[in-house]
Short mmCIF file of C-alpha atoms in Angstrom, two decimals:
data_model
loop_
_atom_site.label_atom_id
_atom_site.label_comp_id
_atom_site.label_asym_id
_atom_site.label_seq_id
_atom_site.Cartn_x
_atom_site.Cartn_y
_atom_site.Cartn_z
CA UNK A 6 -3.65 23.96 30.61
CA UNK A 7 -2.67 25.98 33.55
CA UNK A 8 -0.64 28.99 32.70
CA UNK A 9 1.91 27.80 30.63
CA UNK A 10 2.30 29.82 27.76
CA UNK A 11 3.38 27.67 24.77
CA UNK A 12 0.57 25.16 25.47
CA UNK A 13 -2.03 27.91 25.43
CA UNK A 14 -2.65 27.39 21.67
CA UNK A 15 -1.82 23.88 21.43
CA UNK A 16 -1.24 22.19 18.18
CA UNK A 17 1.84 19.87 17.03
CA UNK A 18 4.32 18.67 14.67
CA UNK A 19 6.45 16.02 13.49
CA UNK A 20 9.35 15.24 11.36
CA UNK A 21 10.87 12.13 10.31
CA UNK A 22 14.16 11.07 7.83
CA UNK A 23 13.55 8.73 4.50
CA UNK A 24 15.83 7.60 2.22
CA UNK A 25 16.23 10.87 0.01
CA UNK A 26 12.54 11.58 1.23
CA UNK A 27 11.37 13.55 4.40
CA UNK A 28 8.29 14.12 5.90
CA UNK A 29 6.52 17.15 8.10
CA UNK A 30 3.45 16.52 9.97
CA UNK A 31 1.22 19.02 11.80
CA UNK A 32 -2.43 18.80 13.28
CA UNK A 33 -4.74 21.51 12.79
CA UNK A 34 -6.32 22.41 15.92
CA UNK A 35 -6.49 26.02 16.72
CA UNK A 36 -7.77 27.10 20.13
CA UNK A 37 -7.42 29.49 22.89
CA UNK A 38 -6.69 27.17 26.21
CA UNK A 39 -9.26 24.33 26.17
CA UNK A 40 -11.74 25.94 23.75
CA UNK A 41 -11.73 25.01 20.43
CA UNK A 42 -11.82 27.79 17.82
CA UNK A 43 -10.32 26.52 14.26
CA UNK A 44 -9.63 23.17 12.95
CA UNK A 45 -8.15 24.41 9.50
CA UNK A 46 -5.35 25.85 11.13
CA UNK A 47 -2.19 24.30 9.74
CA UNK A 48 1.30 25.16 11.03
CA UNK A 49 3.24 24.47 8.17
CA UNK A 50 4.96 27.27 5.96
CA UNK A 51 6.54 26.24 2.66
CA UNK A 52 9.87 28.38 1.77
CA UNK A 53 11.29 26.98 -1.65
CA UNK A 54 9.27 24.89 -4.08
CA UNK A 55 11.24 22.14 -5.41
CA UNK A 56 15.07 23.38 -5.57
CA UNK A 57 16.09 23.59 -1.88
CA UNK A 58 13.18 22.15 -0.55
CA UNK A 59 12.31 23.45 3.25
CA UNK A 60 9.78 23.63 5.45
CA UNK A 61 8.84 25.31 8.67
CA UNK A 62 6.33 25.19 11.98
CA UNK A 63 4.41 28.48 11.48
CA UNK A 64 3.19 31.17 13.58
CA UNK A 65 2.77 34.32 11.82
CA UNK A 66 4.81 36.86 12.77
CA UNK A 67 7.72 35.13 12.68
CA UNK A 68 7.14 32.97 9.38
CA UNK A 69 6.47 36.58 8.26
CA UNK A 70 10.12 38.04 9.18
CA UNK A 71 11.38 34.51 8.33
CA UNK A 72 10.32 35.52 5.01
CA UNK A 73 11.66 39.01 5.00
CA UNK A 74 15.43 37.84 5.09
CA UNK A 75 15.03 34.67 2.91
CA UNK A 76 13.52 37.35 0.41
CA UNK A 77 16.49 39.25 0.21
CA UNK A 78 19.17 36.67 0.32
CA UNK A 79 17.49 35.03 -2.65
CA UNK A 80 17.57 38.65 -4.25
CA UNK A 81 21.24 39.55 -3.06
CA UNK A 82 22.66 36.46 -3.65
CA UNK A 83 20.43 35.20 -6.60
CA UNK A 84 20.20 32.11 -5.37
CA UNK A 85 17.71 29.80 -3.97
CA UNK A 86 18.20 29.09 0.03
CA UNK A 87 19.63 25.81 1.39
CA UNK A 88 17.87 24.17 4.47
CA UNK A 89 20.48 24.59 6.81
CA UNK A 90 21.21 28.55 5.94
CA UNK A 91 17.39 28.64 6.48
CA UNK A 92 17.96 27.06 10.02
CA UNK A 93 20.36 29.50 10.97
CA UNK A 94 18.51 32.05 9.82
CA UNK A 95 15.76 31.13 11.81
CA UNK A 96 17.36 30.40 14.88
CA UNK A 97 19.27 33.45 14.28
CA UNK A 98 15.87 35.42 14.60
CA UNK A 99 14.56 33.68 17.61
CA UNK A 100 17.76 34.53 19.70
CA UNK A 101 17.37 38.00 18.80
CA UNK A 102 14.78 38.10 21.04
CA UNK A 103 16.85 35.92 23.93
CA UNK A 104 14.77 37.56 26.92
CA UNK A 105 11.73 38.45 25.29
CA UNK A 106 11.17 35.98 23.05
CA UNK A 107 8.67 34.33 20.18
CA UNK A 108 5.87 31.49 21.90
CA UNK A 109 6.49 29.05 19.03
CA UNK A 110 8.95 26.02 18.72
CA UNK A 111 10.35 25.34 15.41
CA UNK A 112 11.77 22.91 12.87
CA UNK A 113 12.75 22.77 9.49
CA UNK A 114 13.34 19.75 7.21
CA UNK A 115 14.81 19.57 3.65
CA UNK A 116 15.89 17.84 1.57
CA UNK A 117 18.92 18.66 -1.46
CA UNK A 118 17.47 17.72 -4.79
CA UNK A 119 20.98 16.56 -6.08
CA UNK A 120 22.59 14.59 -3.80
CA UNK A 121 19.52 13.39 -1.98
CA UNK A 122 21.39 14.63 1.58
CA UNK A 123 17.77 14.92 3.70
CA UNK A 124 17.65 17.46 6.98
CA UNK A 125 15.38 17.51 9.62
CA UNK A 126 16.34 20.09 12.35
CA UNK A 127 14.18 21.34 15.61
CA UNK A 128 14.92 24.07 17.71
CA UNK A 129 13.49 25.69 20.93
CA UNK A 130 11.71 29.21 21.40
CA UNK A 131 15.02 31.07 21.87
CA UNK A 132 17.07 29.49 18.72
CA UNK A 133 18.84 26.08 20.50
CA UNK A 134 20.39 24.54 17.41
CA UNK A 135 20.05 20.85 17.33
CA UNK A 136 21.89 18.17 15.46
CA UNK A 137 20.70 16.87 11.82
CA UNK A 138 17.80 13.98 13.05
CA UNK A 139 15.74 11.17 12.35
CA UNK A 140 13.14 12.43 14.40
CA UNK A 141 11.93 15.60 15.95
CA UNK A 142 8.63 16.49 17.37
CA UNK A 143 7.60 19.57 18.63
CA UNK A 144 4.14 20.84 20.49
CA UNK A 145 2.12 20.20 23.88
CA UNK A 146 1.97 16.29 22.70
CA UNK A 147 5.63 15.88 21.37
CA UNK A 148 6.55 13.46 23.89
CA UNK A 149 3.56 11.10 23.24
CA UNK A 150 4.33 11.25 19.11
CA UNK A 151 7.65 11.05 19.97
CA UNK A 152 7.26 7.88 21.68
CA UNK A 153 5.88 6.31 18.77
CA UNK A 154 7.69 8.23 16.25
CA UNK A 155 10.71 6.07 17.99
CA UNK A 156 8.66 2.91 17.54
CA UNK A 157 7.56 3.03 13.73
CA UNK A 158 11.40 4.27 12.29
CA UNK A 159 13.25 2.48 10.73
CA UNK A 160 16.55 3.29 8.66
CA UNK A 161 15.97 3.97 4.90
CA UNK A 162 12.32 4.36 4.40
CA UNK A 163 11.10 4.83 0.71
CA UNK A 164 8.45 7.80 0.65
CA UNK A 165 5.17 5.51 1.35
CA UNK A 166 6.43 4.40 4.17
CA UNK A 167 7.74 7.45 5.41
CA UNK A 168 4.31 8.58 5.15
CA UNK A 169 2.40 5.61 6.82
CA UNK A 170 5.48 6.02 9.88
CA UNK A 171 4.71 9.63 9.92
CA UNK A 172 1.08 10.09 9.89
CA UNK A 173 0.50 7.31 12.18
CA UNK A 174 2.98 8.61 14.69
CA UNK A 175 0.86 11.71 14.71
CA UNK A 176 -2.74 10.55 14.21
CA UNK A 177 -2.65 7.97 17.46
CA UNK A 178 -0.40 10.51 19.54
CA UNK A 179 -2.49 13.52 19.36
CA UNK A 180 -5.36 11.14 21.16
CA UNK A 181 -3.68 11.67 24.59
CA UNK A 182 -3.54 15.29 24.20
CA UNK A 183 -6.62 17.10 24.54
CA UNK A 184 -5.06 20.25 23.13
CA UNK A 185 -4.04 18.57 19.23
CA UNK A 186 -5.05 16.73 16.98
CA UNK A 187 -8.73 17.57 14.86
CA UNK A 188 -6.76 15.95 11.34
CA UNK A 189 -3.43 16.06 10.19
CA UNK A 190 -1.69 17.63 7.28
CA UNK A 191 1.34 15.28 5.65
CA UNK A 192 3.69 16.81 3.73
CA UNK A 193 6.32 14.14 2.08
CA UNK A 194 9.25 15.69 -0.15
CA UNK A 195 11.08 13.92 -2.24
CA UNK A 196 13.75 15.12 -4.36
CA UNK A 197 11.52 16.16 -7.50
CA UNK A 198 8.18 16.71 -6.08
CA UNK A 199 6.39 17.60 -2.95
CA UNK A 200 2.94 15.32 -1.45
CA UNK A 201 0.43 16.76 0.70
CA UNK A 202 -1.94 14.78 2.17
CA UNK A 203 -4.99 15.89 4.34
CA UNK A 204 -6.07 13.08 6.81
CA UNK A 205 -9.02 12.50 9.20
CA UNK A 206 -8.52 11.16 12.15
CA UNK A 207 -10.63 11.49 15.17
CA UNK A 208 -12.73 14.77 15.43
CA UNK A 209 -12.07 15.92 18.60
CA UNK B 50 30.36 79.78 -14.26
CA UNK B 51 30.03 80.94 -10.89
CA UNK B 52 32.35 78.06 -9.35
CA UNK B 53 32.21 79.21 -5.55
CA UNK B 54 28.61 78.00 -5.67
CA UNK B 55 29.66 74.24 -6.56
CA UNK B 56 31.35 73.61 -3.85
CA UNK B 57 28.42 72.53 -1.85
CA UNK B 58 25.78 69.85 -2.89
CA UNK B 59 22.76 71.42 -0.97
CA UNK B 60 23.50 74.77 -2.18
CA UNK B 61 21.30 76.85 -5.15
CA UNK B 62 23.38 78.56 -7.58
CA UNK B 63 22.21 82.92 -8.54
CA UNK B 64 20.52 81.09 -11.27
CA UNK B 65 18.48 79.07 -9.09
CA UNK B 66 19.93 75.78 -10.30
CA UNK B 67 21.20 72.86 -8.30
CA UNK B 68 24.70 72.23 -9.75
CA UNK B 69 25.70 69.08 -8.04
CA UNK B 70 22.44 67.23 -9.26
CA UNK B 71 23.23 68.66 -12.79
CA UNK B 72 26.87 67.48 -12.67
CA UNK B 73 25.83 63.97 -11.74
CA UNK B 74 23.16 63.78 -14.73
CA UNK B 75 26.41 64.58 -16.47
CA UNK B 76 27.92 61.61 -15.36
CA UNK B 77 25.02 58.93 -16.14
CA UNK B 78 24.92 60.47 -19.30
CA UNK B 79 28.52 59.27 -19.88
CA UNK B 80 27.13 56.01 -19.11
CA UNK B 81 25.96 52.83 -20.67
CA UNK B 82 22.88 53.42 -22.06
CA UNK B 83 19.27 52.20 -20.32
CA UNK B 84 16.44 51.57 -23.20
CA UNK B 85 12.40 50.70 -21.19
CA UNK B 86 9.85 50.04 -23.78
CA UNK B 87 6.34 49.42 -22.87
CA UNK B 88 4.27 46.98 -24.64
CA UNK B 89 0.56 45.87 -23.97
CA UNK B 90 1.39 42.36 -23.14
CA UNK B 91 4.37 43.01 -21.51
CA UNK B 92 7.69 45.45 -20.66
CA UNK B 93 10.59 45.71 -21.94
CA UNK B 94 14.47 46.76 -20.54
CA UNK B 95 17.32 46.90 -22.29
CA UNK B 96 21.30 48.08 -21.11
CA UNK B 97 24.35 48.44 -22.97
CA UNK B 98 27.22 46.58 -21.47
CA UNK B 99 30.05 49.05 -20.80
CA UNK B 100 32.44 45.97 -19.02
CA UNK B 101 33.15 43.39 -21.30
CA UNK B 102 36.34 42.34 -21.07
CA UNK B 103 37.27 38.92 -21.51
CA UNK B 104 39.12 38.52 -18.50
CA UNK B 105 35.95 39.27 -16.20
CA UNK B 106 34.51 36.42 -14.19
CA UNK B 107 31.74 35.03 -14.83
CA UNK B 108 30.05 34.62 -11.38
CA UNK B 109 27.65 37.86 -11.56
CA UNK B 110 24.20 37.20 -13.16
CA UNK B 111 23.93 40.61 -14.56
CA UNK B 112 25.35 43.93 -14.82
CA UNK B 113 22.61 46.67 -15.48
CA UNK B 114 19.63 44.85 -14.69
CA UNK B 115 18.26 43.58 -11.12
CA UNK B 116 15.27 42.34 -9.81
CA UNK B 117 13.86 44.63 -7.13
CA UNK B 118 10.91 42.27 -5.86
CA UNK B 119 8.67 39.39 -7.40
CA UNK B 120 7.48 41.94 -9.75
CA UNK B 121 9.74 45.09 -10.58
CA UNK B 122 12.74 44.67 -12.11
CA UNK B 123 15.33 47.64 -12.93
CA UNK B 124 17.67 48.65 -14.89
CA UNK B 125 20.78 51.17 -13.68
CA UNK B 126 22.93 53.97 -15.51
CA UNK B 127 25.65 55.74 -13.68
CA UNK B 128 28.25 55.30 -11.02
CA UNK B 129 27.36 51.38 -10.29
CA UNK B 130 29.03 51.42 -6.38
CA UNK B 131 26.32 54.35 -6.05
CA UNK B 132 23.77 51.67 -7.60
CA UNK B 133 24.43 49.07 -5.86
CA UNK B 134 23.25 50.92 -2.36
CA UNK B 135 20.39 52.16 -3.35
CA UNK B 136 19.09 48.46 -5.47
CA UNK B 137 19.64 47.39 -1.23
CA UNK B 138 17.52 49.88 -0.60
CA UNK B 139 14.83 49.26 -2.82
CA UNK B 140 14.59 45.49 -2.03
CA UNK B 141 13.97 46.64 1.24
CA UNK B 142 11.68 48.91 0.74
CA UNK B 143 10.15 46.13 -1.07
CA UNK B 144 10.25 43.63 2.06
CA UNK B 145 8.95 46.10 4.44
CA UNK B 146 5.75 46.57 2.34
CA UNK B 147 5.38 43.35 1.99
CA UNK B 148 5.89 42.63 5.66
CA UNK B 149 3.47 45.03 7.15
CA UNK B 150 1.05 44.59 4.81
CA UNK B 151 1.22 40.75 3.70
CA UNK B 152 0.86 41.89 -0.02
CA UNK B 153 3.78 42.76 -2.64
CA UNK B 154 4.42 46.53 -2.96
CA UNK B 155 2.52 48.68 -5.81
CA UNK B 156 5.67 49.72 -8.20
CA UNK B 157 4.92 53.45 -7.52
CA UNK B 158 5.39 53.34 -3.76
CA UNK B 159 8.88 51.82 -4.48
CA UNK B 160 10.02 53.70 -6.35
CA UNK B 161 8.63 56.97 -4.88
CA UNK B 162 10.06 55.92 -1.92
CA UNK B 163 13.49 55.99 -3.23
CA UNK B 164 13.32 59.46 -4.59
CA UNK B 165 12.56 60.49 -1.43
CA UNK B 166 15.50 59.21 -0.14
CA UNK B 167 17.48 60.66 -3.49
CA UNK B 168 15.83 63.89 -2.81
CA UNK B 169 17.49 64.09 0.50
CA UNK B 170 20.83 64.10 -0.57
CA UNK B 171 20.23 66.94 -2.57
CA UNK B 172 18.43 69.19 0.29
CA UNK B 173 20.20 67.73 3.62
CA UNK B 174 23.47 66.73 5.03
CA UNK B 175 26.07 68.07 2.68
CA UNK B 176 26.75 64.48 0.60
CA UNK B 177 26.61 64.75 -2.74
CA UNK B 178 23.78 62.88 -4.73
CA UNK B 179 23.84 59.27 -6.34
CA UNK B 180 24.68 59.66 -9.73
CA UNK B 181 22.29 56.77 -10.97
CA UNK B 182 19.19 56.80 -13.11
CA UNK B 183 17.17 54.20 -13.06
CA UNK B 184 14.48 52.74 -15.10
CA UNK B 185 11.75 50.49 -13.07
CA UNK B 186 9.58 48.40 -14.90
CA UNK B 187 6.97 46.07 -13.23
CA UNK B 188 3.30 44.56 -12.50
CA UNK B 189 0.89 45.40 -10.43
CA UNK B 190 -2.62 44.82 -9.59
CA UNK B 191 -3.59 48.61 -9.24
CA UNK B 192 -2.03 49.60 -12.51
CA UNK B 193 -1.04 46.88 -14.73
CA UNK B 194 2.42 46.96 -16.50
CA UNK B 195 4.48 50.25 -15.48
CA UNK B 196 7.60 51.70 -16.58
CA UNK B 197 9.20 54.44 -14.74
CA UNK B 198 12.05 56.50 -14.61
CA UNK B 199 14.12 58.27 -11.90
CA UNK B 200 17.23 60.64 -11.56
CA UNK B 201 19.72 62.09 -8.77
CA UNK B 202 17.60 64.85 -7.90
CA UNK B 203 14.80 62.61 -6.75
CA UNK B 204 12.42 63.07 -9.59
CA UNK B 205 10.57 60.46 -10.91
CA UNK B 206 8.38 59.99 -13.92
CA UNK B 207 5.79 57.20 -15.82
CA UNK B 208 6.57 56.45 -19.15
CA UNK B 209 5.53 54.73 -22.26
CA UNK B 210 9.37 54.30 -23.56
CA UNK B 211 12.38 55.87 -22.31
CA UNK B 212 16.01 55.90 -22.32
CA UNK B 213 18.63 57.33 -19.80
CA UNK B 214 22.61 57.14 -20.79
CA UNK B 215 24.65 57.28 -23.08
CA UNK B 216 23.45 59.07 -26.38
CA UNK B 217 20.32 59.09 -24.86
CA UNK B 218 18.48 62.04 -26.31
CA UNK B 219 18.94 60.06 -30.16
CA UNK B 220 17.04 56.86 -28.28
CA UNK B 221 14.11 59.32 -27.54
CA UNK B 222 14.30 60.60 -30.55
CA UNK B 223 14.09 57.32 -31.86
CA UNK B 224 11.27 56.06 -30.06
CA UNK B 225 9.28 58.97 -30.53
CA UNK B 226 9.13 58.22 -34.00
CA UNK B 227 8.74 55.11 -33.93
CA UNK B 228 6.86 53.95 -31.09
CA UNK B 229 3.33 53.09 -31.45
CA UNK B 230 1.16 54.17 -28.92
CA UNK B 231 -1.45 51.29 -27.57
CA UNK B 232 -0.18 48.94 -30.75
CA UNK B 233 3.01 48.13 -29.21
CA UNK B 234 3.51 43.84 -28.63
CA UNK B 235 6.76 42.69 -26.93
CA UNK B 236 7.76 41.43 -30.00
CA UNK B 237 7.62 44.88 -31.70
CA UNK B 238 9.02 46.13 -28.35
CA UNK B 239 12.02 44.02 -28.14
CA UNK B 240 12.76 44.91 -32.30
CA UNK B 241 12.41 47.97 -31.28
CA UNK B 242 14.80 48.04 -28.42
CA UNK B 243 17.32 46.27 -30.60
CA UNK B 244 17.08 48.85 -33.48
CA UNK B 245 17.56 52.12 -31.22
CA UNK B 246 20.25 50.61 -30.07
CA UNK B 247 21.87 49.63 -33.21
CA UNK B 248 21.55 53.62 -33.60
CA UNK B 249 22.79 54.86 -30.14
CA UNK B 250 25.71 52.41 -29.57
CA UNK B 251 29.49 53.19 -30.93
CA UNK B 252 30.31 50.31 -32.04
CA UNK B 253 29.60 49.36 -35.67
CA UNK B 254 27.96 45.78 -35.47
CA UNK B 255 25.72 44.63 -32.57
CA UNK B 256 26.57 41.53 -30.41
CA UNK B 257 25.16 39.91 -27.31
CA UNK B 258 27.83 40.29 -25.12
CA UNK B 259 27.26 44.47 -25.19
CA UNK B 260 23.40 44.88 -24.40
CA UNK B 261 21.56 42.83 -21.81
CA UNK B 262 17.90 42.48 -22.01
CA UNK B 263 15.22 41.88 -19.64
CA UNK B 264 11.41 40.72 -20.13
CA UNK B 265 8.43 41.20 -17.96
CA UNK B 266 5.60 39.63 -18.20
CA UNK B 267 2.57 38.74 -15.79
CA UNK B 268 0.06 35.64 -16.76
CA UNK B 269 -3.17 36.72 -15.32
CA UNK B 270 -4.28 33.19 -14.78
CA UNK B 271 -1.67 31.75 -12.34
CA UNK B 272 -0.95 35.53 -11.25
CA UNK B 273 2.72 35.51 -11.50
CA UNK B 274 4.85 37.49 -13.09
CA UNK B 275 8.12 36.24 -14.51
CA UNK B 276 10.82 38.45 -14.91
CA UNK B 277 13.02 36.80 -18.05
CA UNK B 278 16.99 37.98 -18.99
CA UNK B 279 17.11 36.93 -23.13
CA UNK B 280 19.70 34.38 -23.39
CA UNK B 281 22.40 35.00 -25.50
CA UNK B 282 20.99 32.72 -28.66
CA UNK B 283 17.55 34.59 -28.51
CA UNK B 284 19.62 37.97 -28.42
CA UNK B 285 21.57 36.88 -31.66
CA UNK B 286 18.32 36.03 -33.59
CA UNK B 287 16.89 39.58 -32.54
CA UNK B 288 19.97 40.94 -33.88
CA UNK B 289 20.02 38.51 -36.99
CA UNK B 290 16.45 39.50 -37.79
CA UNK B 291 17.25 43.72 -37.41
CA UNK B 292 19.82 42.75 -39.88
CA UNK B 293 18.04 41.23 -42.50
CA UNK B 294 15.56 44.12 -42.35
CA UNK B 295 17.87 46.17 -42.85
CA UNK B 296 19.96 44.53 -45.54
CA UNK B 297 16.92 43.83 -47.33
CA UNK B 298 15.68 48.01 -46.90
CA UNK B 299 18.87 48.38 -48.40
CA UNK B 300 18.58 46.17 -51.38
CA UNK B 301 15.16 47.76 -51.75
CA UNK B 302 16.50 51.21 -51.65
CA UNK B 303 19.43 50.34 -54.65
CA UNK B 304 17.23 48.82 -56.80
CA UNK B 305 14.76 51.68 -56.40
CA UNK B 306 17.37 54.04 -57.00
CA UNK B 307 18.73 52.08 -60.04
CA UNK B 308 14.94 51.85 -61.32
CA UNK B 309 14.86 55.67 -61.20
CA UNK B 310 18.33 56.16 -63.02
CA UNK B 311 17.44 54.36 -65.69
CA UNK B 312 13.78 56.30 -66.07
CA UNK B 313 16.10 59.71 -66.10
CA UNK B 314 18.27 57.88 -68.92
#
């Protein structure tokens, strides 16, 4: 692991575009370098049920503050949030700590239950904004889900196979990385509900 | 009245009485009236309207009653600019509970927390205090359903029904009369809320567009409290239904009183 600071937890996540569907995927290892400590540990963090639907890699403390502002815009502006005012919010908070920053790599997906418009946004550890995707990983194996995140999209996938493309983007590229993987969590929104789905995949 | 000694908020009068604080409970109680009525299964707040001109936009959800946090909800008489800074302050008093300790603030530590700030107005820094009262009324876990009131000079009280405004002292009179201690349901509440203020207000005939009314309740089961403004058809049958009791007291009360002419004949 060496001394690398955002690998010293491990864990990943991955999101992928639908037709008016969009997925989030995380593993749930927990550990502490190459020990092991949790494997319940997921990193997902659910903002609005059902209107504005977003979600969001978690670490505590700054899911916790995360949820501080979008608390009080929701009660100033009585309003529910949309996903991309959530980005900025979020991205806003990790750049206010430019040169001492948050260990934790985000990204948010919605998806706007009216016009069907889907988001899937990543950022970096000090708030990089990044285009609207198809595909974003995040996590000490991003590069291997990435790879075959790539290879199982295609344009316009109805919610099943969203979720097939997602989870098995994750489950097989987690395997190379000793510091991921112990089961996934699949979350699939669509525009007037929300699917989780636990999976097994290899224990270790 | 020994003026000289008005001229500074943080000052005691001879008589030992903070003028500034009295002069803005002056001014709420020009006000439009604030009506909290506690029930067992729920709480109860209820505002007179003072702006209701037809030219006024439509774009604000509500304008004497705002929700604080997930579960306290208030209700505001006085100068509103002065209300709107301090209903800031009490969401985030509300958010920095909830941050530091990852569970949503008891309703007393809220609002005491406010007063304090109130309080300082009146004791430091030569500004004059806010000239709001507010009524609180929420859920929590330590104390079930709460209903609280607080003024400009930072005091705070719990109460079982209350009312803070305009013509306020007939509302209490009102309710002590007529509210039933540990009987009360929501449904009785809200009647009751409907009636005082068919008593307090100046105009002749109740609508919806002059009161507002807001309903707490928390469902034990799913633990969440909803916090519920009556929409304008429900506020027209509470209305409807006052006024059939009361047409139908009336009609009661004549043909009682024509019974007893005729015994006299």
């Amino acid at each position: 692991m060496g001394d690398d600071i955002m690998s010293y937890n491990g864990g990943v996540a991955l999101a992928m575009k639908g037709k008016e569907c969009v997925a989030i995927a995380c593993d749930k290892r927990y550990g502490v370098q190459n020990k092991t400590i949790a494997t319940n540990f997921t990193k997902i963090f659910q903002y609005v049920l059902f209107e504005n639907v977003s979600f969001f890699l978690k670490v505590q403390t700054v899911s916790e503050r995360l949820r501080f502002r979008t608390n009080l815009y929701e009660l100033r502006e009585q309003r529910k949030l949309k996903p991309l005012v959530l980005y900025n919010m979020l991205t806003n908070l990790l750049y206010e700590r430019r040169f001492g920053p948050y260990f934790v790599y985000a990204l948010v997906i919605g998806l706007d239950p009216k016009t069907g418009e889907t988001y899937v946004f990543d950022s970096d550890n000090i708030g990089a904004i990044s285009d609207n995707v198809n595909l974003a990983t995040v996590g000490t194996a991003s590069d291997y889900i990435f790879g075959l995140g790539e290879l199982f999209f295609k344009p316009n996938m109805n919610a099943d196979e969203l979720f097939e493309a997602t989870s098995q983007a994750l489950l097989n590229g987690v395997d190379r990385d000793s510091a991921s993987g112990w089961g996934a969590v699949v979350y699939v929104v669509e525009k007037d509900k929300v699917t989780v789905r636990e999976l097994k995949g290899r224990q270790d | 009245m020994a003026r000289r000694y008005d001229t500074r908020a943080t000052i005691f009068s001879p008589e030992g009485r903070l003028y500034q604080v009295e002069y803005a409970l002056e001014a709420i109680s020009h006000s439009g009236a604030s009506l909290g009525i506690l029930a067992d299964d729920g709480v109860v707040l209820a505002g007179e309207k003072r702006n209701i001109s037809p030219l006024l936009d439509d774009v604000k959800y509500s304008e004497k009653i705002y929700k604080i946090h997930d579960d306290l909800c208030c209700s505001v008489s006085g100068i509103t600019s002065d209300a709107n800074v301090l209903i800031n302050e009490l969401r985030m008093i509300g958010q920095r509970y909830l941050l530091t300790y990852q569970e949503p603030a008891p309703i007393e530590y809220i609002v005491s927390r406010l007063c304090n700030i109130k309080q300082a107005y009146t004791q430091y820094g030569g500004k004059r205090p806010f000239g709001v009262s507010f009524l609180y009324m929420g859920w929590d876990k330590h104390y079930g359903y709460q209903l609280y009131q607080s003024d400009p000079s930072g005091n705070f009280g719990g109460w079982k029904a209350t009312c803070v405004g305009h013509n306020s002292q007939t509302a209490i009179s009102i309710l002590k009369q007529e509210y039933k201690i540990g009987e009360t349901k929501l449904n009785d509440a809200l009647r009751l809320a409907i009636r005082v203020f068919s008593k307090t207000l100046d105009t002749t005939k109740l609508t919806p567009e002059k009161i507002e009314i807001a309903v707490l309740q928390h469902d034990d089961k799913t633990n969440q409290t909803t916090i519920r403004m009556l929409k304008d058809d429900e506020l027209t049958a509470l209305i409807k239904q006052y006024d059939d009791e009361q047409s139908k007291l009336e009609a009661d009360r004549q043909k009682q009183q024509a019974a007893s002419t005729t015994d006299r004949k």
